[in-house]
Amino acid sequence: EADIYQTPRYLVIGTGKKITLECSQTMGHDKMYWYQQDPGMELHLIHYSYGVNSTEKGDLSSESTVSRIRTEHFPLTLESARPSHTSQYLCASSDRLLSYEQYFGPGTRLTVT
Amino acid sequence: DQQVKQNSPSLSVQEGRISILNCDYTNSMFDYFLWYKKYPAEGPTFLISISSIKDKNEDGRFTVFLNKSAKHLSLHIVPSQPGDSAVYFCAASARGGTSYGKLTFGQGTILTVHP
């Protein structure tokens, strides 16, 4: 059973606000990922990390930023939310040796008004 | 440039029958393929995978077939059950280099299994 958590599950916020989406995993996985998904579309990788103090941008350009100060924690921050940021954000983690199989959190549904 | 494609947005089958979900890819560097299942308001959960050195992998009711020459894979669910109703995502990964461990996903296929 994978243990990866995301908060909040749902967030409605006004334009210009700063937001942080939380992601934590208790499996000790080195690798963590953030995906963005719009309805009916594929998951797009926006950030990933291979360990503490390691962060890389993914395949889809994003105005968000991430940090990895602790192995278990991989928060995503938007300094100034815009309606174009409305989407579902999914966090995932994987084991260093079995990294193909990623375990996903429940996601955060973000709506920017 | 979509490297992993699921051309059927939806599939409807009767309980007890076979469900076949298809996936095509264009990147010849992909060497590991996975299927994920996603229920509404939940994150995707890993279902089954296959390495490019195999052409079939089976796990209970789920079997994945890989045809490397056609760059095509399929997921067979037999027999289908109403609880299988979900969105199914195909994903692929390329070994080595900066792509290691990164997954490229298809758009998903909504499977509905009718009682």
CSV table of N, CA and C in Angstrom, one decimal, chain B:
chain,number,residue,atom,x,y,z
B,1,ASP,N,4.0,17.2,-29.9
B,1,ASP,CA,4.4,15.9,-30.4
B,1,ASP,C,4.1,14.9,-29.3
B,2,GLN,N,3.0,14.2,-29.5
B,2,GLN,CA,2.5,13.3,-28.5
B,2,GLN,C,3.2,11.9,-28.8
B,3,GLN,N,4.0,11.5,-27.8
B,3,GLN,CA,4.8,10.3,-28.0
B,3,GLN,C,4.0,9.0,-27.6
B,4,VAL,N,3.0,9.1,-26.8
B,4,VAL,CA,2.2,8.0,-26.4
B,4,VAL,C,0.7,8.4,-26.7
B,5,LYS,N,0.1,7.5,-27.5
B,5,LYS,CA,-1.3,7.9,-27.9
B,5,LYS,C,-2.3,6.7,-27.5
B,6,GLN,N,-3.4,7.1,-27.0
B,6,GLN,CA,-4.5,6.2,-26.8
B,6,GLN,C,-5.6,6.8,-27.6
B,7,ASN,N,-5.9,6.2,-28.7
B,7,ASN,CA,-6.8,6.8,-29.7
B,7,ASN,C,-8.3,6.6,-29.4
B,8,SER,N,-8.6,5.7,-28.5
B,8,SER,CA,-10.0,5.5,-28.1
B,8,SER,C,-10.3,6.2,-26.8
B,9,PRO,N,-11.0,7.3,-26.9
B,9,PRO,CA,-11.3,8.0,-25.6
B,9,PRO,C,-12.2,7.2,-24.6
B,10,SER,N,-13.0,6.3,-25.2
B,10,SER,CA,-13.8,5.5,-24.3
B,10,SER,C,-14.1,4.1,-24.9
B,11,LEU,N,-14.5,3.2,-24.0
B,11,LEU,CA,-14.8,1.9,-24.4
B,11,LEU,C,-15.9,1.4,-23.4
B,12,SER,N,-16.9,0.7,-24.0
B,12,SER,CA,-18.0,0.2,-23.2
B,12,SER,C,-18.1,-1.3,-23.5
B,13,VAL,N,-18.1,-2.1,-22.4
B,13,VAL,CA,-18.2,-3.6,-22.5
B,13,VAL,C,-19.2,-4.1,-21.5
B,14,GLN,N,-19.7,-5.3,-21.8
B,14,GLN,CA,-20.6,-6.0,-20.9
B,14,GLN,C,-19.8,-6.8,-19.9
B,15,GLU,N,-20.3,-6.9,-18.7
B,15,GLU,CA,-19.7,-7.6,-17.6
B,15,GLU,C,-19.4,-9.1,-18.1
B,16,GLY,N,-18.3,-9.6,-17.8
B,16,GLY,CA,-17.9,-11.0,-18.2
B,16,GLY,C,-17.2,-11.1,-19.5
B,17,ARG,N,-17.3,-10.0,-20.3
B,17,ARG,CA,-16.7,-10.0,-21.6
B,17,ARG,C,-15.2,-9.5,-21.5
B,18,ILE,N,-14.5,-9.5,-22.6
B,18,ILE,CA,-13.1,-9.0,-22.6
B,18,ILE,C,-13.1,-7.6,-22.9
B,19,SER,N,-12.3,-6.8,-22.2
B,19,SER,CA,-12.0,-5.4,-22.5
B,19,SER,C,-10.6,-5.4,-23.1
B,20,ILE,N,-10.4,-4.7,-24.2
B,20,ILE,CA,-9.1,-4.5,-24.8
B,20,ILE,C,-8.9,-3.0,-25.0
B,21,LEU,N,-7.8,-2.5,-24.3
B,21,LEU,CA,-7.4,-1.1,-24.4
B,21,LEU,C,-6.1,-1.0,-25.2
B,22,ASN,N,-6.1,-0.1,-26.1
B,22,ASN,CA,-4.9,0.0,-27.0
B,22,ASN,C,-4.1,1.3,-26.7
B,23,CYS,N,-2.8,1.1,-27.1
B,23,CYS,CA,-1.9,2.2,-26.9
B,23,CYS,C,-0.8,2.2,-28.0
B,24,ASP,N,-0.5,3.3,-28.6
B,24,ASP,CA,0.6,3.3,-29.6
B,24,ASP,C,1.7,4.3,-29.1
B,25,TYR,N,2.9,4.1,-29.5
B,25,TYR,CA,4.0,5.0,-29.1
B,25,TYR,C,4.9,5.3,-30.3
B,26,THR,N,5.6,6.4,-30.3
B,26,THR,CA,6.4,6.7,-31.5
B,26,THR,C,7.9,6.7,-31.1
B,27,ASN,N,8.2,6.9,-29.8
B,27,ASN,CA,9.6,7.0,-29.5
B,27,ASN,C,10.3,5.6,-29.4
B,28,SER,N,11.2,5.2,-30.2
B,28,SER,CA,11.8,3.9,-30.2
B,28,SER,C,12.7,3.7,-29.0
B,29,MET,N,13.0,4.8,-28.3
B,29,MET,CA,13.9,4.6,-27.1
B,29,MET,C,13.1,4.1,-25.9
B,30,PHE,N,11.8,4.1,-26.0
B,30,PHE,CA,11.0,3.6,-24.9
B,30,PHE,C,11.2,2.1,-24.7
B,31,ASP,N,11.5,1.7,-23.5
B,31,ASP,CA,11.8,0.3,-23.2
B,31,ASP,C,11.0,-0.3,-22.0
B,32,TYR,N,10.2,0.5,-21.5
B,32,TYR,CA,9.4,-0.1,-20.4
B,32,TYR,C,8.0,0.6,-20.4
B,33,PHE,N,7.0,-0.2,-20.3
B,33,PHE,CA,5.6,0.3,-20.4
B,33,PHE,C,4.7,-0.1,-19.3
B,34,LEU,N,3.8,0.8,-18.9
B,34,LEU,CA,3.0,0.6,-17.7
B,34,LEU,C,1.6,1.0,-18.0
B,35,TRP,N,0.7,0.4,-17.3
B,35,TRP,CA,-0.7,0.7,-17.3
B,35,TRP,C,-1.1,1.2,-15.9
B,36,TYR,N,-1.9,2.3,-15.9
B,36,TYR,CA,-2.4,2.8,-14.6
B,36,TYR,C,-3.9,2.9,-14.7
B,37,LYS,N,-4.6,2.7,-13.6
B,37,LYS,CA,-6.0,2.9,-13.5
B,37,LYS,C,-6.3,4.1,-12.6
B,38,LYS,N,-7.3,4.9,-13.0
B,38,LYS,CA,-7.6,6.1,-12.2
B,38,LYS,C,-9.1,6.2,-12.0
B,39,TYR,N,-9.5,6.2,-10.7
B,39,TYR,CA,-10.9,6.4,-10.4
B,39,TYR,C,-11.1,7.9,-10.2
B,40,PRO,N,-12.3,8.5,-10.3
B,40,PRO,CA,-12.6,9.9,-10.1
B,40,PRO,C,-12.1,10.3,-8.7
B,41,ALA,N,-11.5,11.5,-8.6
B,41,ALA,CA,-11.1,12.1,-7.4
B,41,ALA,C,-10.0,11.3,-6.7
B,42,GLU,N,-9.3,10.4,-7.4
B,42,GLU,CA,-8.2,9.7,-6.8
B,42,GLU,C,-7.0,9.8,-7.8
B,43,GLY,N,-5.8,9.5,-7.3
B,43,GLY,CA,-4.7,9.5,-8.1
B,43,GLY,C,-4.6,8.2,-8.9
B,44,PRO,N,-3.8,8.1,-10.0
B,44,PRO,CA,-3.6,6.9,-10.7
B,44,PRO,C,-3.0,5.8,-9.8
B,45,THR,N,-3.4,4.5,-10.0
B,45,THR,CA,-2.8,3.4,-9.3
B,45,THR,C,-2.1,2.5,-10.4
B,46,PHE,N,-1.0,2.0,-10.1
B,46,PHE,CA,-0.2,1.1,-11.0
B,46,PHE,C,-1.0,-0.2,-11.1
B,47,LEU,N,-1.1,-0.7,-12.4
B,47,LEU,CA,-1.8,-1.9,-12.6
B,47,LEU,C,-0.9,-3.0,-13.1
B,48,ILE,N,-0.2,-2.8,-14.1
B,48,ILE,CA,0.7,-3.8,-14.7
B,48,ILE,C,1.7,-3.2,-15.6
B,49,SER,N,2.8,-3.9,-15.8
B,49,SER,CA,3.9,-3.3,-16.6
B,49,SER,C,4.5,-4.4,-17.5
B,50,ILE,N,5.3,-3.9,-18.5
B,50,ILE,CA,6.0,-4.9,-19.3
B,50,ILE,C,7.3,-4.3,-19.8
B,51,SER,N,8.4,-5.0,-19.8
B,51,SER,CA,9.7,-4.6,-20.3
B,51,SER,C,9.7,-4.9,-21.8
B,52,SER,N,10.5,-4.2,-22.5
B,52,SER,CA,10.6,-4.4,-24.0
B,52,SER,C,11.3,-5.7,-24.3
B,53,ILE,N,11.8,-6.4,-23.4
B,53,ILE,CA,12.4,-7.7,-23.7
B,53,ILE,C,11.4,-8.8,-23.7
B,54,LYS,N,10.1,-8.5,-23.3
B,54,LYS,CA,9.0,-9.4,-23.3
B,54,LYS,C,8.0,-9.0,-24.3
B,55,ASP,N,7.1,-9.9,-24.7
B,55,ASP,CA,6.0,-9.5,-25.5
B,55,ASP,C,4.6,-9.8,-24.8
B,56,LYS,N,4.7,-10.3,-23.6
B,56,LYS,CA,3.5,-10.6,-22.8
B,56,LYS,C,3.8,-10.6,-21.3
B,57,ASN,N,2.9,-10.0,-20.6
B,57,ASN,CA,3.0,-10.1,-19.1
B,57,ASN,C,1.5,-10.3,-18.6
B,58,GLU,N,1.4,-11.2,-17.7
B,58,GLU,CA,0.0,-11.6,-17.2
B,58,GLU,C,0.0,-11.4,-15.7
B,59,ASP,N,-1.1,-10.9,-15.1
B,59,ASP,CA,-1.3,-10.8,-13.7
B,59,ASP,C,-2.8,-10.9,-13.4
B,60,GLY,N,-3.2,-12.1,-13.1
B,60,GLY,CA,-4.6,-12.4,-12.8
B,60,GLY,C,-5.5,-12.1,-14.1
B,61,ARG,N,-6.4,-11.3,-13.9
B,61,ARG,CA,-7.3,-11.0,-15.1
B,61,ARG,C,-6.7,-10.0,-16.1
B,62,PHE,N,-5.6,-9.5,-15.8
B,62,PHE,CA,-4.9,-8.5,-16.6
B,62,PHE,C,-3.7,-9.0,-17.4
B,63,THR,N,-3.7,-8.8,-18.7
B,63,THR,CA,-2.6,-9.2,-19.5
B,63,THR,C,-2.2,-8.0,-20.4
B,64,VAL,N,-0.9,-7.7,-20.5
B,64,VAL,CA,-0.4,-6.7,-21.4
B,64,VAL,C,0.4,-7.4,-22.5
B,65,PHE,N,0.1,-6.9,-23.7
B,65,PHE,CA,0.8,-7.5,-24.9
B,65,PHE,C,1.6,-6.3,-25.5
B,66,LEU,N,2.9,-6.6,-25.9
B,66,LEU,CA,3.7,-5.6,-26.5
B,66,LEU,C,4.1,-6.1,-27.9
B,67,ASN,N,3.9,-5.2,-28.9
B,67,ASN,CA,4.4,-5.5,-30.3
B,67,ASN,C,5.3,-4.4,-30.6
B,68,LYS,N,6.6,-4.7,-30.5
B,68,LYS,CA,7.7,-3.6,-30.7
B,68,LYS,C,7.7,-3.2,-32.1
B,69,SER,N,7.6,-4.1,-33.0
B,69,SER,CA,7.7,-3.7,-34.4
B,69,SER,C,6.6,-2.7,-34.8
B,70,ALA,N,5.4,-2.9,-34.2
B,70,ALA,CA,4.3,-2.0,-34.5
B,70,ALA,C,4.3,-0.8,-33.6
B,71,LYS,N,5.1,-0.8,-32.6
B,71,LYS,CA,5.1,0.2,-31.5
B,71,LYS,C,3.7,0.3,-30.9
B,72,HIS,N,3.2,-0.9,-30.5
B,72,HIS,CA,1.8,-0.9,-30.0
B,72,HIS,C,1.8,-1.9,-28.8
B,73,LEU,N,1.0,-1.4,-27.8
B,73,LEU,CA,0.7,-2.3,-26.7
B,73,LEU,C,-0.8,-2.3,-26.4
B,74,SER,N,-1.2,-3.4,-25.8
B,74,SER,CA,-2.6,-3.5,-25.4
B,74,SER,C,-2.8,-4.1,-24.1
B,75,LEU,N,-3.9,-3.7,-23.4
B,75,LEU,CA,-4.2,-4.3,-22.1
B,75,LEU,C,-5.5,-5.1,-22.3
B,76,HIS,N,-5.5,-6.3,-21.9
B,76,HIS,CA,-6.7,-7.2,-21.9
B,76,HIS,C,-7.2,-7.5,-20.5
B,77,ILE,N,-8.4,-7.3,-20.3
B,77,ILE,CA,-9.1,-7.6,-19.0
B,77,ILE,C,-10.1,-8.6,-19.2
B,78,VAL,N,-9.9,-9.8,-18.6
B,78,VAL,CA,-10.8,-10.9,-18.8
B,78,VAL,C,-11.0,-11.7,-17.5
B,79,PRO,N,-12.2,-11.9,-17.0
B,79,PRO,CA,-13.4,-11.2,-17.5
B,79,PRO,C,-13.6,-9.8,-16.9
B,80,SER,N,-14.2,-8.9,-17.6
B,80,SER,CA,-14.4,-7.6,-17.1
B,80,SER,C,-15.5,-7.6,-16.0
B,81,GLN,N,-15.2,-6.7,-15.1
B,81,GLN,CA,-16.2,-6.5,-13.9
B,81,GLN,C,-16.6,-5.1,-13.8
B,82,PRO,N,-17.7,-4.8,-13.3
B,82,PRO,CA,-18.2,-3.4,-13.1
B,82,PRO,C,-17.2,-2.5,-12.3
B,83,GLY,N,-16.5,-3.1,-11.4
B,83,GLY,CA,-15.4,-2.4,-10.6
B,83,GLY,C,-14.2,-2.0,-11.4
B,84,ASP,N,-14.1,-2.5,-12.6
B,84,ASP,CA,-13.0,-2.2,-13.5
B,84,ASP,C,-13.3,-0.8,-14.2
B,85,SER,N,-14.5,-0.3,-14.1
B,85,SER,CA,-14.9,1.0,-14.7
B,85,SER,C,-14.0,2.1,-14.2
B,86,ALA,N,-13.2,2.7,-15.0
B,86,ALA,CA,-12.2,3.7,-14.6
B,86,ALA,C,-11.6,4.3,-15.8
B,87,VAL,N,-10.7,5.2,-15.7
B,87,VAL,CA,-9.9,5.7,-16.8
B,87,VAL,C,-8.5,4.9,-16.7
B,88,TYR,N,-8.1,4.4,-17.9
B,88,TYR,CA,-6.9,3.7,-18.0
B,88,TYR,C,-5.9,4.5,-18.8
B,89,PHE,N,-4.7,4.6,-18.2
B,89,PHE,CA,-3.6,5.4,-18.8
B,89,PHE,C,-2.5,4.4,-19.2
B,90,CYS,N,-2.0,4.6,-20.4
B,90,CYS,CA,-0.8,3.9,-20.8
B,90,CYS,C,0.4,4.9,-20.5
B,91,ALA,N,1.5,4.3,-20.1
B,91,ALA,CA,2.7,5.2,-19.9
B,91,ALA,C,3.9,4.4,-20.4
B,92,ALA,N,5.0,5.2,-20.7
B,92,ALA,CA,6.2,4.6,-21.2
B,92,ALA,C,7.4,5.4,-20.7
B,93,SER,N,8.5,4.6,-20.6
B,93,SER,CA,9.7,5.2,-20.1
B,93,SER,C,10.9,4.7,-20.9
B,94,ALA,N,11.9,5.6,-21.0
B,94,ALA,CA,13.2,5.2,-21.7
B,94,ALA,C,14.3,5.1,-20.7
B,95,ARG,N,15.0,4.0,-20.8
B,95,ARG,CA,16.1,3.8,-19.8
B,95,ARG,C,17.3,4.7,-20.2
B,96,GLY,N,17.9,5.2,-19.1
B,96,GLY,CA,19.2,5.9,-19.3
B,96,GLY,C,19.1,7.4,-19.6
B,97,GLY,N,20.2,8.1,-19.3
B,97,GLY,CA,20.2,9.5,-19.6
B,97,GLY,C,19.3,10.3,-18.7
B,98,THR,N,18.9,11.5,-19.2
B,98,THR,CA,18.1,12.3,-18.4
B,98,THR,C,16.6,11.8,-18.4
B,99,SER,N,16.3,10.8,-19.3
B,99,SER,CA,14.9,10.3,-19.3
B,99,SER,C,14.7,9.3,-18.2
B,100,TYR,N,15.7,8.8,-17.6
B,100,TYR,CA,15.6,7.7,-16.7
B,100,TYR,C,14.6,7.9,-15.6
B,101,GLY,N,13.6,7.0,-15.5
B,101,GLY,CA,12.6,7.1,-14.5
B,101,GLY,C,11.4,8.0,-14.9
B,102,LYS,N,11.5,8.8,-15.9
B,102,LYS,CA,10.4,9.7,-16.2
B,102,LYS,C,9.4,9.0,-17.1
B,103,LEU,N,8.2,9.2,-16.8
B,103,LEU,CA,7.1,8.5,-17.6
B,103,LEU,C,6.4,9.5,-18.5
B,104,THR,N,6.1,9.0,-19.7
B,104,THR,CA,5.3,9.8,-20.7
B,104,THR,C,3.9,9.1,-20.8
B,105,PHE,N,2.9,9.8,-20.5
B,105,PHE,CA,1.5,9.2,-20.5
B,105,PHE,C,0.7,9.5,-21.7
B,106,GLY,N,-0.2,8.6,-22.0
B,106,GLY,CA,-1.2,8.8,-23.0
B,106,GLY,C,-2.4,9.6,-22.4
B,107,GLN,N,-3.4,9.9,-23.2
B,107,GLN,CA,-4.5,10.7,-22.8
B,107,GLN,C,-5.5,9.9,-21.9
B,108,GLY,N,-5.5,8.6,-21.9
B,108,GLY,CA,-6.4,7.8,-21.2
B,108,GLY,C,-7.6,7.3,-22.0
B,109,THR,N,-8.1,6.2,-21.6
B,109,THR,CA,-9.3,5.6,-22.1
B,109,THR,C,-10.3,5.4,-21.0
B,110,ILE,N,-11.5,5.9,-21.1
B,110,ILE,CA,-12.5,5.7,-20.1
B,110,ILE,C,-13.2,4.3,-20.4
B,111,LEU,N,-13.0,3.4,-19.5
B,111,LEU,CA,-13.7,2.1,-19.6
B,111,LEU,C,-14.9,2.0,-18.7
B,112,THR,N,-16.0,1.6,-19.4
B,112,THR,CA,-17.3,1.4,-18.6
B,112,THR,C,-17.7,0.0,-18.8
B,113,VAL,N,-17.9,-0.7,-17.7
B,113,VAL,CA,-18.3,-2.1,-17.7
B,113,VAL,C,-19.7,-2.2,-17.2
B,114,HIS,N,-20.6,-2.6,-18.1
B,114,HIS,CA,-22.0,-2.6,-17.7
B,114,HIS,C,-22.4,-4.0,-17.1
B,115,PRO,N,-23.2,-4.0,-16.0
B,115,PRO,CA,-23.6,-5.2,-15.4
B,115,PRO,C,-24.5,-6.0,-16.3
